[in-house]
Short mmCIF file of C-alpha atoms in Angstrom, two decimals:
data_model
loop_
_atom_site.label_atom_id
_atom_site.label_comp_id
_atom_site.label_asym_id
_atom_site.label_seq_id
_atom_site.Cartn_x
_atom_site.Cartn_y
_atom_site.Cartn_z
CA MET A 1 22.97 -13.38 68.60
CA ALA A 2 23.35 -15.33 65.66
CA THR A 3 26.78 -14.36 65.02
CA PHE A 4 27.81 -14.92 68.66
CA SER A 5 26.48 -18.55 68.64
CA CYS A 6 28.31 -19.33 65.26
CA SER A 7 31.51 -17.87 66.50
CA ALA A 8 31.18 -19.66 70.19
CA GLU A 9 30.65 -23.19 68.30
CA LEU A 10 33.46 -22.39 65.72
CA ILE A 11 36.18 -20.86 68.04
CA PRO A 12 36.94 -24.44 70.08
CA LEU A 13 37.19 -26.36 66.58
CA LEU A 14 39.82 -23.92 65.42
CA GLY A 15 42.35 -24.17 68.45
CA GLY A 16 40.55 -21.61 70.87
CA THR A 17 43.38 -18.70 70.12
CA ASN A 18 42.76 -15.11 69.72
CA VAL A 19 43.55 -16.20 65.76
CA SER A 20 40.73 -18.57 66.12
CA ASN A 21 38.47 -15.94 67.49
CA GLY A 22 39.40 -13.93 64.50
CA ALA A 23 38.82 -16.20 61.89
CA ALA A 24 35.54 -17.62 63.38
CA GLU A 25 34.19 -13.91 63.30
CA PHE A 26 35.38 -13.66 59.55
CA ILE A 27 33.60 -16.94 58.68
CA CYS A 28 30.86 -16.25 60.59
CA SER A 29 30.28 -12.84 58.93
CA GLN A 30 30.85 -14.64 55.24
CA PHE A 31 28.07 -16.77 56.52
CA SER A 32 25.72 -14.39 57.77
CA ALA A 33 26.30 -12.51 54.27
CA ILE A 34 25.35 -15.53 51.90
CA SER A 35 22.45 -16.18 54.13
CA ALA A 36 21.31 -12.48 53.43
CA LYS A 37 21.73 -12.96 49.62
CA LEU A 38 19.89 -16.22 49.44
CA SER A 39 16.92 -14.45 51.49
CA ASP A 40 17.20 -11.46 48.93
CA THR A 41 17.13 -14.03 45.79
CA THR A 42 14.49 -15.69 47.29
CA PHE A 43 12.44 -12.32 47.72
CA ALA A 44 13.52 -11.49 44.46
CA VAL A 45 12.24 -14.84 42.84
CA ASP A 46 8.95 -15.07 44.44
CA ASN A 47 8.46 -11.35 43.40
CA THR A 48 9.32 -11.69 39.75
CA TYR A 49 6.89 -14.88 39.66
CA LEU A 50 3.84 -12.62 40.87
CA LEU A 51 4.45 -9.92 38.52
CA PHE A 52 4.78 -12.48 35.62
CA SER A 53 1.53 -13.67 36.96
CA ALA A 54 -0.02 -10.64 37.26
CA TYR A 55 0.73 -9.61 33.69
CA LEU A 56 -0.74 -12.92 32.50
CA VAL A 57 -3.90 -12.02 34.37
CA PHE A 58 -3.94 -8.64 32.91
CA ALA A 59 -3.66 -10.08 29.49
CA MET A 60 -6.87 -11.82 30.10
CA GLN A 61 -8.43 -8.43 29.82
CA LEU A 62 -7.56 -8.38 25.99
CA GLY A 63 -9.29 -11.89 26.08
CA PHE A 64 -12.44 -10.33 27.42
CA ALA A 65 -12.43 -7.69 24.86
CA MET A 66 -11.82 -10.18 22.10
CA LEU A 67 -14.45 -12.52 23.49
CA CYS A 68 -17.06 -9.75 23.84
CA ALA A 69 -16.17 -8.08 20.66
CA GLY A 70 -16.96 -11.16 18.90
CA SER A 71 -20.29 -12.21 20.60
CA VAL A 72 -22.22 -9.06 19.80
CA ARG A 73 -23.36 -7.87 16.75
CA ALA A 74 -21.05 -5.61 14.54
CA LYS A 75 -22.80 -2.57 15.09
CA ASN A 76 -21.93 -2.77 18.96
CA THR A 77 -18.10 -3.38 18.93
CA MET A 78 -16.74 -0.34 19.29
CA ASN A 79 -19.04 0.37 22.43
CA ILE A 80 -18.02 -3.26 24.16
CA MET A 81 -14.36 -2.75 23.48
CA LEU A 82 -14.39 0.51 25.12
CA THR A 83 -16.00 -0.78 27.99
CA ASN A 84 -13.52 -3.45 28.55
CA VAL A 85 -10.93 -0.86 28.20
CA LEU A 86 -12.88 1.34 30.84
CA ASP A 87 -13.03 -1.57 32.99
CA ALA A 88 -9.19 -1.58 33.22
CA ALA A 89 -8.96 2.16 33.92
CA ALA A 90 -11.53 2.76 36.21
CA GLY A 91 -11.05 -0.21 37.90
CA GLY A 92 -7.18 0.80 38.45
CA LEU A 93 -8.16 4.06 40.14
CA SER A 94 -11.09 2.99 42.12
CA TYR A 95 -9.07 -0.21 43.33
CA TYR A 96 -5.88 2.14 44.06
CA LEU A 97 -8.08 4.42 46.55
CA PHE A 98 -10.24 2.18 48.22
CA GLY A 99 -10.47 -1.30 46.69
CA PHE A 100 -7.23 -2.75 48.07
CA ALA A 101 -7.74 -0.86 51.37
CA PHE A 102 -11.03 -2.91 51.90
CA ALA A 103 -9.95 -6.10 50.44
CA PHE A 104 -6.48 -6.58 52.32
CA GLY A 105 -6.19 -3.72 54.84
CA ALA A 106 -5.77 -5.69 57.98
CA PRO A 107 -6.02 -5.97 60.76
CA SER A 108 -9.91 -5.66 60.38
CA ASN A 109 -13.17 -6.53 62.00
CA GLY A 110 -13.18 -9.95 59.63
CA PHE A 111 -15.73 -8.20 57.09
CA ILE A 112 -13.90 -5.35 55.72
CA GLY A 113 -10.09 -3.86 55.62
CA ARG A 114 -9.34 -0.67 57.22
CA HIS A 115 -5.60 0.25 55.88
CA PHE A 116 -3.72 1.19 52.83
CA PHE A 117 -5.99 3.64 51.38
CA GLY A 118 -4.32 4.89 48.27
CA LEU A 119 -1.72 2.67 49.02
CA SER A 120 -0.56 4.69 52.01
CA ASP A 121 2.06 3.07 54.69
CA TYR A 122 2.58 0.56 51.62
CA PRO A 123 4.57 -1.85 51.07
CA ALA A 124 4.08 -3.49 54.18
CA PRO A 125 6.40 -6.40 55.34
CA SER A 126 4.18 -9.15 54.15
CA MET A 127 2.99 -7.50 51.04
CA ASP A 128 4.92 -5.61 48.33
CA TYR A 129 3.66 -3.61 45.24
CA SER A 130 3.68 -6.75 42.78
CA PHE A 131 0.92 -8.08 45.17
CA PHE A 132 -1.20 -4.99 44.75
CA LEU A 133 -1.06 -5.34 41.22
CA TYR A 134 -2.11 -9.05 40.93
CA GLN A 135 -4.99 -8.25 43.11
CA TRP A 136 -5.83 -5.24 40.96
CA ALA A 137 -5.71 -7.58 37.70
CA PHE A 138 -8.04 -10.04 39.75
CA ALA A 139 -10.48 -7.18 40.58
CA ILE A 140 -11.13 -5.89 37.04
CA ALA A 141 -11.54 -9.51 35.88
CA ALA A 142 -14.41 -9.29 38.14
CA ALA A 143 -16.04 -6.23 35.93
CA GLY A 144 -15.14 -7.59 32.86
CA ILE A 145 -17.54 -10.26 33.46
CA THR A 146 -20.06 -8.42 34.55
CA SER A 147 -20.16 -6.21 31.09
CA GLY A 148 -20.88 -9.00 28.95
CA SER A 149 -24.29 -9.69 30.67
CA ILE A 150 -25.38 -6.18 29.95
CA ALA A 151 -24.02 -5.80 26.48
CA GLU A 152 -25.43 -3.99 23.32
CA ARG A 153 -28.03 -2.19 25.18
CA THR A 154 -26.37 -0.19 28.16
CA GLN A 155 -25.56 3.38 28.33
CA PHE A 156 -22.19 4.14 28.77
CA VAL A 157 -22.15 6.22 31.87
CA ALA A 158 -23.88 3.28 33.50
CA TYR A 159 -20.57 1.34 32.50
CA LEU A 160 -18.26 3.68 34.17
CA ILE A 161 -20.69 3.79 37.18
CA TYR A 162 -21.18 0.11 38.11
CA SER A 163 -17.56 -0.83 36.89
CA THR A 164 -16.07 1.76 39.76
CA PHE A 165 -18.73 0.56 42.33
CA LEU A 166 -18.06 -3.09 41.85
CA THR A 167 -14.12 -2.77 41.84
CA GLY A 168 -13.91 -0.35 44.57
CA PHE A 169 -16.14 -1.76 46.93
CA VAL A 170 -18.52 -5.00 46.12
CA TYR A 171 -15.38 -7.11 44.92
CA PRO A 172 -13.07 -6.03 47.56
CA ILE A 173 -15.11 -7.23 50.48
CA VAL A 174 -15.73 -10.17 49.02
CA SER A 175 -12.13 -11.15 48.45
CA HIS A 176 -11.21 -9.43 52.46
CA TRP A 177 -13.66 -12.24 53.67
CA VAL A 178 -11.92 -15.36 51.86
CA TRP A 179 -8.14 -14.20 51.29
CA SER A 180 -7.46 -11.56 53.85
CA ALA A 181 -5.63 -13.26 56.84
CA ASP A 182 -8.22 -12.28 59.28
CA GLY A 183 -11.34 -12.82 57.02
CA TRP A 184 -14.18 -14.22 58.51
CA ALA A 185 -14.18 -17.12 55.95
CA ASN A 186 -10.49 -17.39 55.30
CA ALA A 187 -9.35 -21.06 55.12
CA GLY A 188 -6.37 -20.18 57.75
CA ARG A 189 -8.89 -19.65 60.50
CA SER A 190 -10.33 -22.21 62.51
CA ASP A 191 -12.83 -20.35 64.68
CA LEU A 192 -15.52 -20.32 62.45
CA LEU A 193 -17.40 -22.31 59.63
CA PHE A 194 -17.27 -25.61 61.51
CA GLY A 195 -13.39 -25.42 61.94
CA SER A 196 -12.42 -25.26 58.36
CA GLY A 197 -13.09 -21.94 56.54
CA VAL A 198 -13.43 -21.63 52.74
CA ILE A 199 -11.39 -22.84 49.93
CA ASP A 200 -11.58 -20.64 47.12
CA PHE A 201 -8.43 -21.03 45.81
CA ALA A 202 -8.34 -18.23 43.13
CA GLY A 203 -11.57 -17.15 43.16
CA SER A 204 -14.54 -19.46 41.97
CA GLY A 205 -16.79 -17.48 44.24
CA VAL A 206 -14.78 -14.31 45.00
CA VAL A 207 -14.39 -13.47 41.41
CA HIS A 208 -16.57 -15.52 38.74
CA MET A 209 -19.57 -15.45 41.09
CA VAL A 210 -19.40 -12.09 42.04
CA GLY A 211 -19.16 -10.89 38.29
CA GLY A 212 -21.66 -13.28 37.28
CA ILE A 213 -24.31 -12.33 39.97
CA ALA A 214 -23.61 -8.76 39.27
CA GLY A 215 -24.42 -9.49 35.56
CA LEU A 216 -27.49 -11.45 36.39
CA TRP A 217 -28.83 -8.47 38.22
CA GLY A 218 -28.12 -5.82 35.28
CA ALA A 219 -29.36 -8.07 32.50
CA LEU A 220 -32.61 -8.68 34.49
CA ILE A 221 -33.30 -5.35 35.60
CA GLU A 222 -32.42 -4.10 31.95
CA GLY A 223 -34.39 -6.77 30.27
CA PRO A 224 -33.58 -8.60 27.11
CA ARG A 225 -32.45 -7.12 23.40
CA ILE A 226 -35.00 -5.71 21.46
CA GLY A 227 -35.66 -9.19 19.05
CA ARG A 228 -34.12 -11.48 21.40
CA PHE A 229 -37.61 -13.09 22.00
CA ASP A 230 -40.54 -12.98 19.99
CA ARG A 231 -44.13 -12.37 20.89
CA THR A 232 -44.89 -15.64 21.99
CA GLY A 233 -41.55 -15.97 24.06
CA ARG A 234 -39.75 -17.91 21.70
CA SER A 235 -36.09 -17.62 21.68
CA VAL A 236 -34.52 -15.91 18.73
CA ALA A 237 -30.77 -16.19 18.27
CA LEU A 238 -29.05 -12.93 18.10
CA ARG A 239 -25.59 -14.22 16.84
CA GLY A 240 -22.46 -12.52 17.44
CA HIS A 241 -20.65 -11.47 14.27
CA SER A 242 -16.96 -12.92 14.76
CA ALA A 243 -16.60 -16.56 15.62
CA SER A 244 -12.65 -15.87 14.75
CA LEU A 245 -12.64 -12.78 17.57
CA VAL A 246 -14.62 -15.26 19.99
CA VAL A 247 -11.85 -18.03 19.56
CA LEU A 248 -9.13 -15.65 19.64
CA GLY A 249 -10.59 -14.57 22.95
CA SER A 250 -10.98 -17.59 24.35
CA PHE A 251 -7.60 -18.63 23.79
CA LEU A 252 -6.07 -15.36 25.32
CA LEU A 253 -8.11 -16.16 28.56
CA TRP A 254 -6.84 -19.91 28.45
CA PHE A 255 -3.48 -18.53 28.45
CA GLY A 256 -4.01 -15.86 31.25
CA TRP A 257 -5.67 -18.50 33.52
CA TYR A 258 -2.17 -19.82 33.93
CA GLY A 259 -1.39 -16.83 35.75
CA PHE A 260 -4.93 -16.62 37.47
CA ASN A 261 -4.91 -20.09 38.90
CA PRO A 262 -1.18 -21.23 39.76
CA GLY A 263 -0.29 -17.54 40.22
CA SER A 264 -2.58 -17.43 43.28
CA PHE A 265 0.40 -19.40 45.42
CA LEU A 266 1.91 -15.90 45.34
CA THR A 267 5.30 -17.64 45.64
CA ILE A 268 7.22 -20.17 44.47
CA LEU A 269 10.43 -20.82 46.50
CA LYS A 270 9.06 -22.96 49.16
CA SER A 271 9.89 -26.54 49.79
CA TYR A 272 7.11 -28.91 51.75
CA GLY A 273 9.58 -31.57 52.30
CA GLN A 274 13.27 -31.80 53.81
CA ASP A 275 15.41 -29.17 52.63
CA GLY A 276 16.89 -30.11 49.27
CA SER A 277 13.71 -32.28 48.22
CA ALA A 278 12.72 -32.13 44.78
CA TYR A 279 9.10 -31.41 45.86
CA GLY A 280 7.97 -28.19 46.78
CA GLN A 281 5.61 -25.40 45.94
CA TRP A 282 7.01 -25.41 42.29
CA SER A 283 5.32 -29.06 42.24
CA ALA A 284 2.28 -27.70 43.46
CA ILE A 285 2.15 -24.67 41.24
CA GLY A 286 2.64 -27.51 37.91
CA ARG A 287 -0.17 -29.66 39.48
CA THR A 288 -2.33 -26.71 39.48
CA ALA A 289 -1.47 -25.88 35.92
CA VAL A 290 -2.36 -29.64 34.97
CA THR A 291 -5.93 -29.46 36.60
CA THR A 292 -6.92 -26.19 35.21
CA THR A 293 -5.90 -27.53 31.87
CA LEU A 294 -7.70 -30.81 32.21
CA ALA A 295 -11.18 -29.28 33.70
CA GLY A 296 -11.35 -26.73 30.49
CA CYS A 297 -10.52 -29.51 27.85
CA THR A 298 -12.98 -31.93 29.35
CA ALA A 299 -15.81 -29.07 29.24
CA ALA A 300 -15.09 -28.20 25.88
CA LEU A 301 -15.40 -31.75 24.41
CA THR A 302 -18.57 -32.49 26.80
CA THR A 303 -19.84 -29.14 25.40
CA LEU A 304 -18.84 -30.25 21.87
CA PHE A 305 -20.42 -33.32 21.93
CA SER A 306 -23.54 -32.75 23.65
CA LYS A 307 -24.42 -29.74 21.51
CA ARG A 308 -23.87 -31.88 18.48
CA LEU A 309 -26.60 -34.20 19.68
CA MET A 310 -28.68 -31.53 20.58
CA LEU A 311 -28.61 -29.09 18.03
CA GLY A 312 -27.05 -31.45 15.15
CA HIS A 313 -23.93 -29.78 14.28
CA TRP A 314 -20.72 -28.67 15.69
CA ASN A 315 -20.95 -25.00 17.14
CA VAL A 316 -17.59 -23.65 17.90
CA THR A 317 -18.74 -20.56 20.03
CA ASP A 318 -20.54 -23.10 22.20
CA VAL A 319 -17.26 -25.27 22.78
CA CYS A 320 -15.65 -21.79 23.75
CA ASN A 321 -17.88 -21.27 26.29
CA GLY A 322 -17.82 -24.72 27.66
CA LEU A 323 -14.16 -24.47 27.88
CA LEU A 324 -14.15 -21.27 29.77
CA GLY A 325 -17.01 -22.56 32.03
CA GLY A 326 -14.48 -25.77 32.94
CA PHE A 327 -12.15 -22.82 33.95
CA ALA A 328 -14.18 -20.99 36.01
CA ALA A 329 -15.38 -23.97 38.05
CA ILE A 330 -11.54 -25.37 38.60
CA THR A 331 -10.50 -22.32 39.75
CA SER A 332 -11.74 -22.53 43.36
CA GLY A 333 -10.01 -26.04 44.21
CA CYS A 334 -7.25 -26.30 41.27
CA SER A 335 -4.82 -26.33 43.82
CA VAL A 336 -6.28 -29.09 46.09
CA VAL A 337 -7.55 -32.10 44.09
CA GLU A 338 -6.30 -34.77 41.69
CA PRO A 339 -5.76 -34.21 38.26
CA TRP A 340 -8.66 -36.88 37.77
CA ALA A 341 -10.98 -34.95 39.78
CA ALA A 342 -10.40 -31.82 37.53
CA ILE A 343 -11.99 -33.92 34.50
CA VAL A 344 -15.12 -34.67 37.03
CA CYS A 345 -15.11 -31.04 37.25
CA GLY A 346 -15.25 -30.27 33.71
CA PHE A 347 -17.52 -32.60 32.89
CA VAL A 348 -20.12 -31.23 35.17
CA ALA A 349 -19.19 -27.91 34.37
CA ALA A 350 -20.30 -28.40 30.85
CA TRP A 351 -23.76 -29.58 32.01
CA VAL A 352 -24.18 -26.66 34.47
CA LEU A 353 -23.25 -24.11 31.79
CA ILE A 354 -26.04 -26.17 29.44
CA ALA A 355 -28.77 -26.43 32.04
CA CYS A 356 -28.40 -22.65 33.01
CA ASN A 357 -28.68 -21.64 29.51
CA LYS A 358 -31.88 -23.67 29.20
CA LEU A 359 -33.12 -22.25 32.02
CA ALA A 360 -32.37 -18.66 31.01
CA GLU A 361 -34.46 -19.14 27.74
CA LYS A 362 -37.44 -20.18 29.55
CA LEU A 363 -37.36 -17.37 31.75
CA GLU A 364 -36.72 -15.01 28.86
CA TYR A 365 -33.24 -13.87 30.15
CA ASP A 366 -30.77 -12.53 27.63
CA ASP A 367 -27.12 -12.49 28.55
CA PRO A 368 -25.02 -11.91 25.37
CA LEU A 369 -22.05 -13.88 26.53
CA GLU A 370 -23.67 -16.47 28.90
CA ALA A 371 -21.83 -14.49 31.49
CA ALA A 372 -24.22 -14.92 34.42
CA GLN A 373 -24.40 -18.72 33.71
CA LEU A 374 -20.90 -19.46 33.02
CA HIS A 375 -19.26 -17.59 35.72
CA GLY A 376 -22.09 -17.74 38.16
CA GLY A 377 -23.71 -21.18 37.59
CA CYS A 378 -20.13 -23.02 36.96
CA GLY A 379 -18.23 -20.71 39.27
CA ALA A 380 -21.09 -22.01 42.01
CA TRP A 381 -20.53 -25.75 41.16
CA GLY A 382 -16.64 -25.18 41.33
CA ILE A 383 -17.07 -24.13 44.92
CA ILE A 384 -19.38 -27.12 45.78
CA PHE A 385 -16.75 -29.24 43.58
CA THR A 386 -13.98 -28.10 46.40
CA GLY A 387 -15.90 -29.30 49.33
CA LEU A 388 -16.42 -32.67 47.43
CA PHE A 389 -12.86 -33.50 46.22
CA ALA A 390 -10.36 -31.62 48.27
CA LYS A 391 -7.69 -34.16 49.17
CA LYS A 392 -6.11 -34.31 52.61
CA ALA A 393 -2.55 -34.09 51.87
CA TYR A 394 -2.81 -31.07 49.30
CA VAL A 395 -5.18 -29.35 51.72
CA ASN A 396 -2.40 -29.42 54.60
CA GLU A 397 0.21 -28.30 52.00
CA VAL A 398 -1.50 -25.35 50.57
CA TYR A 399 -3.48 -24.37 53.80
CA GLY A 400 -1.55 -25.77 56.64
CA GLY A 401 -3.55 -25.33 60.00
CA PRO A 402 -4.11 -27.98 62.68
CA ALA A 403 -3.85 -31.82 61.65
CA GLY A 404 -7.37 -32.96 61.15
CA ARG A 405 -8.76 -29.94 59.32
CA PRO A 406 -11.77 -30.79 57.21
CA TYR A 407 -10.95 -31.90 53.42
CA GLY A 408 -13.48 -32.97 50.74
CA LEU A 409 -16.74 -35.10 51.67
CA PHE A 410 -16.07 -37.66 48.78
CA MET A 411 -12.20 -37.85 49.97
CA GLY A 412 -13.13 -39.18 53.43
CA GLY A 413 -12.82 -35.89 55.02
CA GLY A 414 -16.53 -35.36 56.03
CA GLY A 415 -19.14 -32.52 55.75
CA LYS A 416 -17.51 -29.62 57.22
CA LEU A 417 -15.56 -28.28 54.32
CA LEU A 418 -18.61 -28.63 52.26
CA GLY A 419 -20.81 -27.00 54.41
CA ALA A 420 -18.30 -23.94 54.80
CA GLN A 421 -18.50 -23.99 50.93
CA LEU A 422 -22.35 -23.60 50.57
CA VAL A 423 -22.04 -20.70 53.16
CA LEU A 424 -19.95 -18.80 51.01
CA ILE A 425 -22.08 -19.28 47.79
CA LEU A 426 -25.01 -17.90 50.23
CA ALA A 427 -23.10 -15.06 51.39
CA VAL A 428 -21.71 -14.41 47.87
CA THR A 429 -25.29 -14.20 46.43
CA GLY A 430 -26.22 -12.21 49.23
CA TRP A 431 -24.07 -9.61 49.44
CA VAL A 432 -23.67 -8.98 45.59
CA SER A 433 -27.63 -9.03 45.05
CA ALA A 434 -27.83 -6.59 48.20
CA THR A 435 -25.10 -4.28 46.74
CA MET A 436 -25.57 -4.57 42.88
CA GLY A 437 -29.36 -4.81 42.57
CA PRO A 438 -30.07 -1.70 44.06
CA LEU A 439 -27.36 0.04 41.90
CA PHE A 440 -28.70 -1.16 38.77
CA TRP A 441 -32.42 -0.60 39.84
CA GLY A 442 -31.54 3.34 41.13
CA LEU A 443 -29.78 3.84 37.57
CA LYS A 444 -32.77 2.44 35.79
CA LYS A 445 -35.00 4.73 37.51
CA LEU A 446 -32.62 7.78 36.82
CA LYS A 447 -33.07 6.75 32.91
CA LEU A 448 -29.38 6.06 33.47
CA LEU A 449 -29.25 2.45 32.66
CA ARG A 450 -30.60 1.59 28.99
CA ILE A 451 -30.20 3.24 25.74
CA SER A 452 -33.39 4.17 23.81
CA ARG A 453 -35.18 1.86 21.32
CA GLU A 454 -33.89 4.03 18.23
CA ASP A 455 -30.27 3.55 19.50
CA GLU A 456 -30.65 0.10 20.04
CA MET A 457 -32.18 -0.68 16.53
CA ALA A 458 -29.45 1.52 14.83
CA GLY A 459 -26.62 0.47 16.98
CA MET A 460 -24.42 2.01 19.83
CA ASP A 461 -21.45 2.42 17.35
CA MET A 462 -23.11 4.82 14.98
CA THR A 463 -25.32 6.49 17.61
CA ARG A 464 -23.06 6.62 20.92
CA HIS A 465 -19.61 6.38 19.36
CA GLY A 466 -19.28 8.46 16.14
CA GLY A 467 -19.29 5.40 13.63
CA PHE A 468 -19.28 1.91 12.81
CA ALA A 469 -15.97 -0.07 13.96
CA TYR A 470 -15.97 -1.27 10.39
CA ILE A 471 -18.14 -1.52 7.20
CA TYR A 472 -20.32 -4.74 7.87
CA HIS A 473 -23.44 -6.55 6.98
CA ASP A 474 -25.41 -7.97 9.47
CA GLY A 475 -27.67 -10.62 7.87
CA ASP A 476 -29.49 -11.32 10.78
CA ASP A 477 -30.22 -7.65 12.36
CA PRO A 478 -33.15 -6.28 10.12
CA SER A 479 -32.41 -2.81 11.58
CA VAL A 480 -29.48 -2.08 9.58
CA LYS A 481 -31.24 0.30 6.80
CA THR A 482 -28.21 2.62 6.25
CA PRO A 483 -26.96 1.78 2.58
CA GLY A 484 -23.77 3.76 3.01
CA PHE A 485 -22.81 1.16 6.02
CA VAL A 486 -23.90 -1.80 4.40
CA MET A 487 -21.57 -4.55 2.36
CA GLY A 488 -23.61 -7.29 0.53
CA LYS A 489 -22.70 -10.77 1.23
CA VAL A 490 -20.22 -12.26 -1.50
CA GLU A 491 -21.41 -15.68 -2.69
CA PRO A 492 -19.38 -18.10 -4.93
CA GLY A 493 -19.21 -16.72 -8.68
CA SER A 494 -20.49 -13.43 -7.79
CA PRO A 495 -18.85 -10.21 -8.95
CA SER A 496 -16.74 -8.15 -6.71
CA PRO A 497 -18.47 -5.65 -4.64
CA SER A 498 -17.75 -1.85 -5.57
CA PRO A 499 -14.94 -0.35 -3.71
#
């Protein structure tokens, strides 16, 4: 039909002869071929962009592994590294078989998807394999968050069970609510949640709160590590063995976040103005990378100076956690806020993390990586922040929808978006608590959750994994008593240790 219309318009311009008819047909066929090529190029560029973003998000697994390894004592290094590998491997199969279908198997009832199990009937017209890979990288990130909360005291079989359950069922349900086209909290729907829907662009709630709350229940049910609190309830620091690995992991996570947040646009070749305009989705992607950067940097500096005033020294591990807290918070609204608002987000996120850590100490809650506080607390703040600072123009660009849709309260958009954001916080908290809490409790009753006291004192690397990751001396750990695996401290002027 398009070719006929094209020819009908060209024939009079070419003279209206039989030769003109043939010329018009030829010219229109060339236009059609060029249009098809441009369409193919658009799909190729968008899919390449999404695949590259997926690779960046997957690189965050290495960041989690390094961060976790550096944050635990040396005697548990092999254990925590293995759990990070298994989060990706077990999560890959469970997400392929069930998780992706539960998350994006529309049409659905708004609560849970029901198509694409085992990627059957896939790819679909609106989704390709690159989309599956990207969403799988998100799912295993949530499982990686949880592993840090229950580190240094959890049986390996428990890791396998919870990781499979989290990536195959718990996390996909929440992502379906928010990111599936027919999810009950999707921002594209105006029939629910105050005519607004939820704006959780890259997952402060969907990813970070899910992982953080799951870790919270795991750590609460297991209890603190031996020696973490003395008999009077006073906090005793069980420091990680390598600040170098913590910093390395933090930088790798920072790098991966540029796939996590900007990549959540999924496509890049989309104009927001007239054709040929220099302003389009590529501009929004750049802005999102900037807001992500500013929030993390602000949180890191706020933590640096706050901890200096509180403790009297500059602490690199605390700064790294503050940095990540800023990233977790901005993840929700990164695409719909101004750069200056991202600075506000990061500043508050640092104080949210500090407050959550203080509360954890008072409640004798032990989380070796501060994962529940960082991802759960800062993730919740990020959801609220979006309801306060989302800009009208950016919300309309990114999410579309009817004119007059709600936006940030402090930006003049009323309180409807904030109300929807608060509903998401309650829904995520309730769902994860109702699923992961009973799972961890059941594992505890079956004696599958926590290792024995003897194994915990000796370290899981030796008792569960065949040997230590490397020869070490943990000066803060009196449980290390095996001379064959101890290397004494080398002070200036001391003779070199025997080989």
